[in-house]
N, CA and C of each residue as an Amber inpcrd file, in Angstrom:
protein
   372
   0.9590000  -1.2390000   0.0460000   0.0580000   0.0540000  -0.0790000
   1.1080000   1.3430000  -0.0520000   0.6940000   2.1030000  -0.7980000
   1.4680000   3.3440000  -1.0750000   0.3840000   4.7160000  -0.7990000
   0.8210000   5.5790000   0.0240000  -0.1430000   6.6410000  -0.0210000
   0.6910000   7.9300000  -0.4110000   0.0220000   8.6510000  -1.2450000
   0.6500000  10.0020000  -1.7540000   0.0580000  11.1240000  -1.3820000
   0.9430000  12.1500000  -0.9710000   0.3760000  13.5570000  -0.6740000
   1.1510000  14.5840000  -1.3540000   0.3660000  15.4350000  -2.2910000
   0.9250000  16.4340000  -2.9920000   0.9450000  17.8380000  -2.1720000
   1.7360000  18.4520000  -2.5310000   2.0550000  19.9110000  -1.8420000
   2.6460000  20.9170000  -2.9470000   2.5890000  21.9530000  -2.3620000
   3.4820000  23.0270000  -3.2030000   2.6750000  23.8210000  -4.2410000
   1.3840000  23.6720000  -4.3200000   0.5420000  24.5000000  -5.3090000
   0.3030000  25.7730000  -4.6740000  -0.5210000  26.6920000  -5.7380000
  -0.6060000  27.8700000  -5.3070000  -0.9560000  28.7230000  -6.6670000
  -0.8880000  30.0800000  -6.3120000  -1.3050000  31.1120000  -7.2210000
   0.0290000  31.8110000  -7.5390000   0.0430000  31.8610000  -8.8950000
   1.4920000  32.3640000  -9.4170000   1.1680000  33.1610000 -10.6470000
   1.7430000  34.2070000 -11.1570000   1.5660000  34.9030000 -12.2920000
   2.2250000  34.0800000 -13.5500000   1.6160000  34.4260000 -14.6470000
   2.0980000  33.9250000 -15.8530000   3.4980000  34.3420000 -16.0550000
   4.2970000  33.2880000 -16.5270000   5.8620000  33.2620000 -16.6400000
   6.5850000  32.9440000 -15.2680000   5.6600000  32.8230000 -14.3160000
   6.4040000  32.3890000 -12.8900000   6.6540000  30.8780000 -12.7600000
   7.0960000  30.4010000 -11.7150000   7.5370000  29.0150000 -11.2480000
   6.8360000  28.5810000  -9.8780000   6.6880000  27.1880000 -10.0200000
   6.2700000  26.6640000  -8.7440000   6.9640000  25.2140000  -8.8070000
   7.1840000  24.6660000  -7.5110000   7.6560000  23.3140000  -7.3790000
   6.6870000  22.4640000  -6.5260000   6.0590000  21.3750000  -7.2510000
   5.1990000  20.6450000  -6.5870000   5.8260000  19.3320000  -5.8770000
   5.6890000  18.9160000  -4.8500000   6.1330000  17.8020000  -4.1680000
   4.8840000  16.6440000  -4.0520000   5.4390000  15.2640000  -4.1710000
   4.5320000  14.1250000  -4.0570000   5.4200000  13.4680000  -3.0660000
   4.9430000  13.3100000  -1.8940000   5.4600000  12.6110000  -0.7580000
   4.6690000  11.1790000  -0.5170000   5.4720000  10.1130000  -0.4530000
   4.9530000   8.7280000  -0.4090000   5.2470000   8.2220000   0.9070000
   4.3410000   7.1710000   1.2290000   4.6440000   6.3060000   2.4000000
   5.1630000   5.0090000   1.8810000   5.6580000   4.2490000   2.6200000
   6.3420000   3.0420000   2.2390000   7.6930000   2.7550000   2.0920000
   8.2270000   1.5320000   2.0870000   9.9080000   1.2710000   2.1170000
  10.3570000   1.0910000   0.8650000   9.4020000   0.7770000  -0.3830000
   9.7640000   0.3690000  -1.5610000   9.7130000   1.3900000  -2.7740000
   9.6090000   2.7320000  -2.3790000   9.3320000   3.8170000  -3.0820000
  10.1880000   3.7110000  -4.4300000  11.4430000   3.4680000  -4.4110000
  12.2230000   3.2890000  -5.4400000  11.8350000   2.2970000  -6.6240000
  10.7560000   1.3410000  -6.1270000  10.4830000   0.4770000  -7.2690000
   9.2490000   0.9520000  -7.8780000   8.7800000   2.1360000  -7.6090000
   7.5560000   2.9150000  -8.2680000   7.8700000   3.8220000  -9.1830000
   7.2430000   3.6510000 -10.6150000   7.1420000   4.6340000 -11.4580000
   6.1410000   5.6320000 -10.9070000   6.4170000   7.0550000 -10.9870000
   5.4850000   7.9640000 -10.3380000   5.3270000   9.0570000 -11.6140000
   3.9560000   9.1370000 -12.1210000   3.3840000   9.8840000 -12.9280000
   2.4780000  11.2840000 -12.3420000   2.5730000  12.3250000 -13.0580000
   1.7200000  13.4530000 -12.6900000   0.6930000  13.7200000 -13.8230000
  -0.3610000  13.9350000 -13.3300000  -1.6790000  14.1130000 -14.2050000
  -2.1650000  15.7030000 -13.7570000  -2.9290000  16.2210000 -14.4460000
  -3.6810000  17.4290000 -14.0780000  -5.0210000  17.3960000 -14.6880000
  -5.9420000  17.9970000 -13.9530000  -7.2960000  18.4350000 -14.5160000
  -7.8890000  19.8480000 -14.3790000  -8.1280000  20.5020000 -15.4120000
  -8.5720000  21.7880000 -15.3110000 -10.2480000  21.7290000 -15.1290000
 -10.8460000  22.7710000 -14.6720000 -12.3410000  22.5850000 -14.7400000
 -13.0810000  22.6160000 -16.0030000 -13.7800000  21.5670000 -16.2410000
 -14.4380000  21.2500000 -17.4850000 -13.8030000  20.4890000 -18.5140000
 -12.5690000  20.2520000 -18.0820000 -11.6530000  19.4560000 -19.0500000
 -11.3350000  18.1210000 -18.4330000 -10.9990000  17.1970000 -19.3650000
 -10.5990000  15.7730000 -19.2370000  -9.1750000  15.9250000 -18.4090000
  -8.9000000  14.9410000 -17.7060000  -7.6420000  14.5580000 -17.0410000
  -6.6430000  14.5750000 -18.1420000  -5.4360000  15.0970000 -17.7920000
  -4.3310000  15.0630000 -18.8660000  -3.2430000  14.5780000 -18.2510000
  -2.1670000  13.7540000 -19.0240000  -1.0390000  13.5300000 -18.5950000
   0.0010000  14.5520000 -18.4410000   0.7680000  14.7410000 -17.5370000
   1.8930000  15.7900000 -17.6250000   3.0580000  15.1440000 -17.7540000
   3.5910000  14.2290000 -17.0910000   5.0810000  13.5710000 -17.0300000
   5.1270000  12.4040000 -16.2240000   6.3000000  11.7570000 -16.2390000
   6.4040000  10.5570000 -15.3500000   7.9250000  10.4760000 -15.0450000
   8.2540000   9.5200000 -14.0940000   9.5730000   9.2790000 -13.7520000
   9.7830000   7.9980000 -13.3650000  10.7740000   7.1120000 -13.7390000
  10.8530000   5.6990000 -13.3340000  11.3520000   5.5540000 -12.0680000
  11.3430000   4.4650000 -11.3240000  11.9120000   4.3540000  -9.9840000
  13.3160000   4.8110000  -9.6750000  14.1800000   4.4250000 -10.5010000
  15.5170000   4.9930000 -10.2090000  15.8520000   6.3560000 -10.6670000
  14.8480000   6.9390000 -11.1830000  15.0880000   8.4420000 -11.5850000
  15.9810000   8.6370000 -12.8580000  16.3800000   7.8320000 -13.5600000
  17.2370000   7.7760000 -14.6940000  16.2840000   8.3960000 -15.8290000
  15.1590000   7.8810000 -16.0010000  14.4120000   8.0340000 -17.3400000
  12.9860000   9.0450000 -16.8170000  12.7910000  10.0680000 -17.6580000
  11.5700000  10.9010000 -17.2610000  10.9200000  11.0270000 -18.5920000
   9.6430000  11.1470000 -18.8450000   8.8650000  11.3670000 -20.1800000
   7.7540000  12.3300000 -19.7970000   7.5280000  13.1010000 -20.8700000
   6.6170000  14.2810000 -20.4470000   5.5680000  14.3710000 -21.6670000
   4.6610000  15.1310000 -21.5160000   3.5110000  15.2940000 -22.4510000
   4.1960000  16.6300000 -23.4390000   3.6750000  16.5840000 -24.7050000
   4.3230000  17.4420000 -25.3850000   3.8200000  18.9780000 -25.0330000
   2.8940000  19.2070000 -24.5080000   2.3910000  20.4780000 -24.0120000
   3.2260000  21.1180000 -22.8440000   4.0330000  20.3150000 -22.1600000
   4.8630000  20.9090000 -21.0870000   6.0900000  20.5000000 -21.2420000
   6.7500000  19.8310000 -22.2040000   8.0580000  19.4830000 -22.6070000
   8.8550000  20.8870000 -22.6280000  10.0210000  20.9090000 -21.8160000
  10.7630000  22.0530000 -22.0930000  10.4720000  22.9090000 -20.9210000
   9.2590000  23.0010000 -20.3760000   8.8400000  23.9480000 -19.2420000
   8.6930000  23.1330000 -17.9610000   8.2660000  21.8520000 -18.0060000
   8.3420000  21.2180000 -16.7040000   9.2450000  20.1360000 -16.2930000
   9.8680000  20.1470000 -15.2740000  10.9180000  18.8310000 -14.8980000
  10.5130000  18.2390000 -13.8740000  10.4360000  16.8900000 -13.9790000
  10.1200000  15.8510000 -12.9160000  11.6850000  15.0330000 -12.2820000
  11.7310000  15.0510000 -11.0510000  12.8470000  14.7690000 -10.4060000
  12.3800000  13.7910000  -9.1600000  13.3680000  13.0480000  -8.4720000
  12.9860000  12.3170000  -7.3780000  14.1070000  12.1590000  -6.4430000
  13.8570000  12.1370000  -5.2160000  14.8590000  11.8430000  -4.0890000
  14.1750000  10.5800000  -3.4930000  14.7640000   9.4360000  -3.6890000
  14.2690000   8.3220000  -3.0890000  14.5580000   8.0530000  -1.5790000
  15.5900000   8.8900000  -1.0370000  15.9060000   8.8270000   0.2990000
  14.8710000   9.6280000   0.9300000  14.0160000  10.3970000   0.5050000
  13.0990000  11.1150000   1.0200000  11.7150000  10.8220000   0.4870000
  11.5780000   9.6810000  -0.1340000  10.2900000   9.4000000  -0.7480000
   9.4880000  10.3460000  -1.4540000  10.0860000  11.1930000  -2.0880000
   9.6050000  12.3130000  -2.6720000   9.8090000  12.4560000  -4.0990000
   8.8610000  12.6540000  -4.6500000   8.7440000  13.3070000  -6.3770000
   8.5110000  14.5360000  -6.4210000   9.3850000  15.3650000  -7.2960000
   9.1720000  16.8480000  -7.7580000   8.6960000  17.0910000  -8.9400000
   8.0300000  18.2320000  -9.1780000   7.3650000  18.5250000 -10.3830000
   7.9680000  19.9410000 -10.3970000   8.7720000  20.3190000 -11.1630000
   8.9980000  21.7920000 -11.2950000   8.5260000  22.4320000 -12.4100000
   7.7000000  23.3720000 -12.2900000   6.6990000  24.0570000 -13.2190000
   7.3870000  25.4930000 -13.5530000   7.9540000  25.6430000 -14.6830000
   8.6100000  27.0440000 -15.1740000   7.7790000  27.5530000 -16.2670000
   8.0470000  28.8790000 -16.3700000   7.3090000  29.5350000 -17.6260000
   5.8140000  29.1010000 -17.6600000   5.2470000  29.2140000 -16.5140000
   3.7530000  28.8830000 -16.4610000   2.7850000  29.8340000 -17.3950000
   1.8890000  29.1930000 -17.9220000   0.8790000  29.9530000 -18.4360000
  -0.6550000  29.6070000 -17.9630000  -1.5270000  30.6450000 -18.2940000
  -2.8380000  30.5330000 -17.5970000  -3.3880000  29.0410000 -17.9040000
  -3.0540000  28.4720000 -19.1600000  -3.8360000  27.1760000 -19.4240000
  -3.3220000  26.1310000 -18.4870000  -2.1790000  26.4470000 -17.7630000
  -1.4860000  25.4500000 -16.8780000  -2.3870000  25.3700000 -15.6360000
  -3.2490000  26.0150000 -15.4220000  -4.1930000  26.1300000 -14.2690000
  -4.9760000  24.8370000 -14.1220000  -4.9260000  23.9930000 -13.0260000
  -5.5260000  22.7900000 -12.8060000  -5.1710000  22.1740000 -11.3840000
  -5.7340000  21.0180000 -11.0480000  -5.4180000  20.4280000  -9.9660000
  -4.3090000  19.3740000 -10.5620000  -3.3300000  19.3480000  -9.8300000
  -2.1690000  18.5670000 -10.1660000  -2.1730000  17.2140000  -9.2780000
  -2.1920000  16.0750000  -9.9160000  -2.2860000  14.8290000  -8.9580000
  -0.8880000  13.8910000  -9.3510000  -0.4120000  13.2260000  -8.2870000
   0.7630000  12.3400000  -8.7430000   0.0200000  10.9550000  -8.4380000
   0.6330000   9.9870000  -9.1540000   0.1790000   8.3650000  -9.1180000
   1.3820000   7.7760000  -9.1600000   1.2670000   6.6300000  -8.4840000
   2.0820000   5.4650000  -8.4250000   1.8610000   4.0170000  -9.2000000
   2.8640000   3.6540000  -9.8970000   2.5720000   2.0950000 -10.2240000
   3.8040000   1.3590000 -10.0240000   3.7280000   0.1080000  -9.5830000
   4.7770000  -0.6810000  -9.2980000   5.5570000  -1.1910000 -10.5070000
   6.8670000  -0.9420000 -10.4910000   7.4970000  -1.3530000 -11.6740000
   8.1880000  -0.0080000 -12.7360000   8.7450000  -0.4720000 -13.6710000
   9.1150000   0.5860000 -14.3630000   8.5650000   0.4400000 -15.8330000
   7.8000000   1.5840000 -16.0380000   6.7040000   1.6510000 -17.2650000
   6.6580000   3.0380000 -17.6200000   6.4770000   3.1380000 -19.0070000
   6.1280000   4.5580000 -19.3680000   4.7730000   4.5470000 -19.5660000
   4.1960000   5.0020000 -18.4110000   2.4980000   4.8230000 -18.3930000
   1.8810000   6.3160000 -18.6050000   1.3120000   6.3870000 -19.5350000
   0.4860000   7.6770000 -19.7030000  -1.0390000   7.6870000 -19.4140000
  -1.5030000   6.7800000 -19.0200000  -2.8720000   6.7100000 -18.6130000
  -3.1330000   6.5480000 -17.1570000  -4.1670000   7.4750000 -16.6720000
  -4.2490000   7.4280000 -15.3080000  -4.7760000   6.0070000 -14.6520000
  -5.3690000   5.1820000 -15.5070000  -5.8260000   3.9480000 -15.1730000
  -4.6750000   2.7750000 -15.0220000  -3.6440000   3.4330000 -15.4990000
  -2.3060000   2.4040000 -15.5590000  -1.7220000   2.5900000 -14.1260000
  -2.2840000   3.2040000 -13.2430000  -1.4650000   3.3330000 -12.0320000
  -2.3260000   2.7230000 -10.9970000  -1.5010000   2.4440000  -9.6950000
  -2.2170000   1.7030000  -8.7810000  -2.6150000   2.4520000  -7.6880000
  -1.9510000   3.7280000  -7.4890000  -2.3630000   4.5980000  -6.2480000
  -2.2180000   6.0140000  -6.7180000  -3.1040000   6.8670000  -6.0170000
  -3.2360000   8.2240000  -6.6520000  -3.3470000   9.2450000  -5.3850000
  -2.6960000  10.3260000  -5.4200000  -3.0330000  11.4000000  -4.2950000
  -4.3580000  12.1980000  -4.5090000  -4.4480000  13.0580000  -3.7050000
  -5.6920000  13.9030000  -3.8370000  -5.5040000  15.0790000  -4.5970000
  -4.3410000  15.7050000  -4.8650000  -3.9550000  16.8160000  -5.8140000
  -3.6080000  17.9600000  -5.0380000  -3.1140000  18.8170000  -5.6460000
  -2.9680000  20.3420000  -5.2180000  -3.2740000  21.3380000  -6.4110000
  -3.8590000  22.2970000  -6.0820000  -4.0570000  23.2620000  -7.0250000
  -3.1940000  24.0990000  -7.5870000  -3.0120000  24.3890000  -8.7690000
  -2.1500000  25.4430000  -9.4230000  -3.0790000  26.2070000 -10.1060000
  -2.8200000  27.5230000  -9.6920000  -3.6190000  28.6960000 -10.4470000
  -2.7220000  29.8390000 -11.0400000  -2.7460000  30.0560000 -12.4070000
  -1.6750000  30.8250000 -13.0010000  -2.7160000  32.1510000 -13.4740000
  -2.2770000  33.2350000 -12.9760000  -3.0200000  34.4520000 -13.4770000
  -2.2260000  34.9020000 -14.7780000  -3.1970000  35.8530000 -15.5340000
  -2.5870000  36.3180000 -16.7470000  -2.0460000  37.6850000 -16.3070000
């Protein structure tokens, strides 16, 4: 069982930055691929990016590539999502999810555990 808690969301102006954190419980955190998703009001949930267990490989949606960066610190059981050059269209609830093993998983349903999310609001 893995519990995930996101933090770091907030209100920021366009062009600004935020760093989101996804803290996990459990002693085998390094064996999980972590994905980030977001959902804006009235829109479908969207894949943002992911990172495999050892942190060597990351993968991103085209809409955020070059602006968002995912990293992890397995000693702290935490994955980070650095959001740079934010745009108003990045406004959404951001959720992290965990899947056991190394997978390039792009669908929410491919993950086994999910957090509650943290709100990111980008003003123009």
